[in-house]
Short mmCIF file of C-alpha atoms in Angstrom, two decimals:
data_model
loop_
_atom_site.label_atom_id
_atom_site.label_comp_id
_atom_site.label_asym_id
_atom_site.label_seq_id
_atom_site.Cartn_x
_atom_site.Cartn_y
_atom_site.Cartn_z
CA MET A 72 17.96 -32.82 14.62
CA SER A 73 21.27 -30.74 14.50
CA GLY A 74 21.99 -27.25 15.72
CA HIS A 75 22.10 -25.93 12.66
CA LEU A 76 19.05 -27.34 11.17
CA LYS A 77 17.01 -25.63 14.18
CA LYS A 78 19.70 -22.50 13.50
CA TYR A 79 17.85 -22.53 9.81
CA LEU A 80 14.32 -23.55 11.08
CA LEU A 81 13.82 -20.57 13.32
CA ILE A 82 15.45 -18.49 11.09
CA ALA A 83 13.04 -19.50 8.21
CA LEU A 84 9.90 -18.77 10.73
CA LEU A 85 11.41 -15.46 11.47
CA ALA A 86 11.50 -14.79 7.82
CA PHE A 87 7.80 -15.86 7.38
CA ASP A 88 6.79 -14.11 10.38
CA CYS A 89 8.73 -10.31 9.58
CA ILE A 90 7.83 -10.99 5.50
CA PHE A 91 4.82 -12.89 4.98
CA VAL A 92 2.17 -12.32 7.40
CA PRO A 93 2.64 -8.49 6.98
CA TRP A 94 2.71 -8.84 3.41
CA PHE A 95 -0.36 -11.04 3.78
CA CYS A 96 -2.33 -9.21 5.96
CA GLY A 97 -1.67 -5.97 3.88
CA PHE A 98 -2.99 -8.05 0.89
CA ILE A 99 -6.24 -8.78 2.17
CA TRP A 100 -6.53 -4.98 3.35
CA PHE A 101 -5.94 -4.07 -0.28
CA GLY A 102 -8.25 -6.81 -1.91
CA GLN A 103 -10.80 -5.40 0.37
CA LYS A 104 -10.30 -1.79 -0.32
CA ILE A 105 -10.06 -2.08 -4.03
CA ASN A 106 -13.99 -2.97 -3.94
CA ASP A 107 -15.06 -0.85 -1.24
CA TYR A 108 -14.44 2.61 -3.27
CA ASN A 109 -18.05 4.89 -3.30
CA ASP A 110 -18.62 6.50 -6.46
CA TYR A 111 -22.29 7.48 -5.91
CA ASP A 112 -21.69 10.43 -3.67
CA LEU A 113 -19.99 12.80 -6.44
CA LYS A 114 -19.15 16.06 -5.91
CA TYR A 115 -17.93 18.75 -8.57
CA THR A 116 -14.36 19.36 -9.29
CA ASP A 117 -11.94 22.04 -10.83
CA ALA A 118 -11.22 18.69 -13.57
CA ILE A 119 -10.97 14.87 -14.55
CA VAL A 120 -8.15 13.30 -14.88
CA VAL A 121 -8.22 9.66 -16.38
CA LEU A 122 -5.61 7.37 -16.92
CA THR A 123 -5.74 5.25 -20.34
CA GLY A 124 -5.15 1.61 -19.97
CA GLY A 125 -8.33 -0.13 -18.81
CA ARG A 126 -11.78 -0.53 -20.59
CA ASN A 127 -14.69 2.17 -20.01
CA ARG A 128 -12.25 4.56 -18.23
CA ILE A 129 -12.62 7.11 -20.48
CA ALA A 130 -16.14 6.86 -21.54
CA LYS A 131 -16.88 7.04 -18.02
CA ALA A 132 -14.72 10.34 -17.32
CA VAL A 133 -16.78 11.40 -20.72
CA LYS A 134 -19.85 11.05 -19.34
CA LEU A 135 -19.44 12.73 -15.77
CA MET A 136 -17.94 15.96 -17.51
CA ASN A 137 -21.21 15.80 -19.79
CA ASN A 138 -22.96 15.90 -16.59
CA ASN A 139 -21.22 19.26 -15.54
CA MET A 140 -19.25 17.55 -12.64
CA ALA A 141 -15.91 19.38 -13.99
CA GLU A 142 -15.14 22.11 -16.50
CA HIS A 143 -12.09 20.53 -17.77
CA LEU A 144 -10.84 16.98 -18.72
CA PHE A 145 -7.18 15.66 -19.40
CA ILE A 146 -6.76 12.31 -20.67
CA SER A 147 -3.12 10.87 -19.53
CA GLY A 148 -1.34 8.29 -21.13
CA VAL A 149 -2.56 8.47 -25.08
CA GLU A 150 -0.53 7.19 -27.52
CA LYS A 151 1.40 9.38 -29.91
CA HIS A 152 -0.47 10.72 -33.03
CA THR A 153 -3.78 10.05 -31.36
CA SER A 154 -6.06 12.56 -31.63
CA LEU A 155 -9.62 13.38 -29.42
CA GLU A 156 -11.63 12.55 -32.56
CA ALA A 157 -10.05 9.30 -33.21
CA ILE A 158 -11.07 8.43 -29.52
CA ILE A 159 -14.18 9.58 -30.01
CA LYS A 160 -15.12 7.56 -32.82
CA SER A 161 -13.21 4.81 -31.27
CA LEU A 162 -15.27 4.47 -28.11
CA LYS A 163 -18.56 6.04 -30.03
CA ILE A 164 -18.80 8.65 -27.50
CA SER A 165 -19.80 12.00 -27.59
CA ILE A 166 -18.30 15.32 -25.91
CA ASN A 167 -20.32 17.96 -24.93
CA ASN A 168 -17.16 20.38 -24.70
CA PRO A 169 -13.89 18.94 -26.62
CA ASP A 170 -12.06 22.34 -26.24
CA LYS A 171 -12.03 21.62 -22.57
CA VAL A 172 -10.52 18.41 -23.11
CA GLU A 173 -6.98 18.18 -23.24
CA LEU A 174 -4.92 14.69 -24.22
CA GLY A 175 -0.92 13.88 -22.00
CA TYR A 176 1.48 11.64 -25.05
CA ASP A 177 4.49 11.53 -22.97
CA ALA A 178 3.07 9.16 -20.33
CA THR A 179 3.66 5.74 -20.80
CA ASP A 180 3.08 3.99 -16.93
CA THR A 181 1.59 5.26 -14.14
CA ILE A 182 4.89 7.23 -12.86
CA GLY A 183 4.64 8.79 -16.02
CA ASN A 184 1.12 9.34 -15.50
CA ALA A 185 1.71 11.26 -12.14
CA ARG A 186 4.29 13.40 -14.11
CA GLU A 187 2.06 14.14 -16.62
CA ILE A 188 -1.13 14.98 -13.90
CA LYS A 189 1.07 17.10 -11.96
CA ASP A 190 2.54 19.29 -15.08
CA TRP A 191 -0.88 19.49 -16.32
CA VAL A 192 -2.88 20.87 -12.90
CA GLU A 193 0.46 23.52 -12.10
CA LYS A 194 -0.06 24.80 -15.77
CA ASN A 195 -3.79 25.11 -15.54
CA ASN A 196 -3.94 25.95 -11.83
CA ILE A 197 -6.33 23.32 -10.92
CA LYS A 198 -6.90 22.75 -7.43
CA SER A 199 -9.33 19.69 -7.20
CA VAL A 200 -9.68 16.67 -9.15
CA ARG A 201 -11.46 13.27 -9.87
CA LEU A 202 -9.11 10.89 -10.55
CA ILE A 203 -10.32 7.79 -13.03
CA THR A 204 -8.74 4.69 -13.32
CA SER A 205 -9.52 0.80 -12.51
CA ASN A 206 -10.57 -0.09 -9.13
CA TYR A 207 -7.30 -2.00 -8.84
CA HIS A 208 -4.84 0.67 -9.94
CA ILE A 209 -6.47 3.32 -7.64
CA PRO A 210 -3.97 2.87 -4.76
CA ARG A 211 -1.01 3.04 -6.82
CA SER A 212 -2.18 5.59 -9.11
CA LEU A 213 -2.97 7.87 -5.82
CA ALA A 214 0.51 7.35 -4.20
CA GLU A 215 2.08 8.50 -7.33
CA ILE A 216 0.61 11.45 -7.61
CA LYS A 217 0.63 12.45 -3.91
CA ALA A 218 4.34 11.87 -3.76
CA TYR A 219 4.51 15.30 -5.96
CA ASN A 220 3.29 16.92 -2.65
CA LEU A 221 0.55 18.96 -4.53
CA PRO A 222 -2.26 21.85 -3.11
CA LEU A 223 -4.34 19.47 -4.59
CA GLU A 224 -7.88 18.23 -3.90
CA ILE A 225 -7.99 14.61 -5.00
CA GLU A 226 -11.73 12.85 -5.87
CA LEU A 227 -11.63 9.34 -6.61
CA THR A 228 -14.44 7.68 -9.38
CA PRO A 229 -13.39 3.32 -9.56
CA VAL A 230 -13.74 1.99 -12.64
CA TYR A 231 -14.85 -1.76 -12.65
CA SER A 232 -14.14 -4.16 -15.09
CA GLU A 233 -16.33 -6.81 -15.95
CA ASN A 234 -12.93 -9.27 -16.83
CA VAL A 235 -11.69 -8.81 -13.00
CA ALA A 236 -13.86 -10.61 -10.55
CA ASN A 237 -14.79 -8.64 -7.17
CA TYR A 238 -14.22 -12.10 -5.52
CA TRP A 239 -10.84 -11.95 -7.02
CA TRP A 240 -9.85 -14.98 -4.84
CA GLN A 241 -12.60 -17.19 -7.01
CA SER A 242 -10.29 -16.04 -10.50
CA TRP A 243 -6.81 -16.96 -10.77
CA GLY A 244 -6.66 -14.74 -13.57
CA THR A 245 -7.49 -11.79 -11.53
CA PHE A 246 -6.02 -12.84 -8.02
CA LYS A 247 -2.85 -12.80 -10.42
CA LEU A 248 -3.90 -9.41 -11.21
CA ILE A 249 -4.45 -8.14 -8.16
CA VAL A 250 -1.22 -9.70 -6.58
CA SER A 251 0.99 -7.69 -9.01
CA GLU A 252 -1.00 -4.46 -8.78
CA TYR A 253 -0.13 -4.68 -4.80
CA ASN A 254 3.49 -5.74 -5.27
CA LYS A 255 3.60 -2.43 -7.33
CA TYR A 256 1.44 -0.76 -5.00
CA LEU A 257 4.41 -1.43 -2.27
CA VAL A 258 6.96 -0.87 -4.34
CA VAL A 259 5.55 3.11 -4.24
CA VAL A 260 4.76 3.14 -1.02
CA LEU A 261 8.54 2.28 0.53
CA ARG A 262 10.02 4.46 -2.38
CA ASN A 263 7.73 7.45 -1.16
CA LEU A 264 8.95 6.45 2.77
CA PHE A 265 12.62 6.74 1.74
CA LYS A 266 12.80 9.47 -0.44
#
């Protein structure tokens, strides 16, 4: 084996050890974390904030609000011109206090959700929120919100979809989704680290 080939193999092995191994270990942690949230020990918060985009998120938020787990509900990432009445009709839900629900129309992605939530909690002097989104989306959403360093207590409530397998390694579709979400999460973590 030539000296140049040995050198390239050594560089490849070092790159594998320095990049892939930490990435893979982090991915295993991420895959475990997203299925390990405890949403049974619920406590009251000033508000519930829910991110649109996944099935059952808004319905779960409304159910908790109707059960007096928060006074206010903020729905972030609502499509333009969509009314609360249209959401209620579409999801076949009822809201006990619709006047305590606000819709955010500016966010089109998770970065926008975090900015919209920041503006809303500051405007309304909110000190604690319950964040509701899909379980695999919580780490990134939380990292985006925490990047603003708000004096805000955040409780987490995951939404588990029947279309996303808990045993993500047994479903190619779920595996791809989790890998994609993990990589996006890493980008947020690195961006916040080097701000």
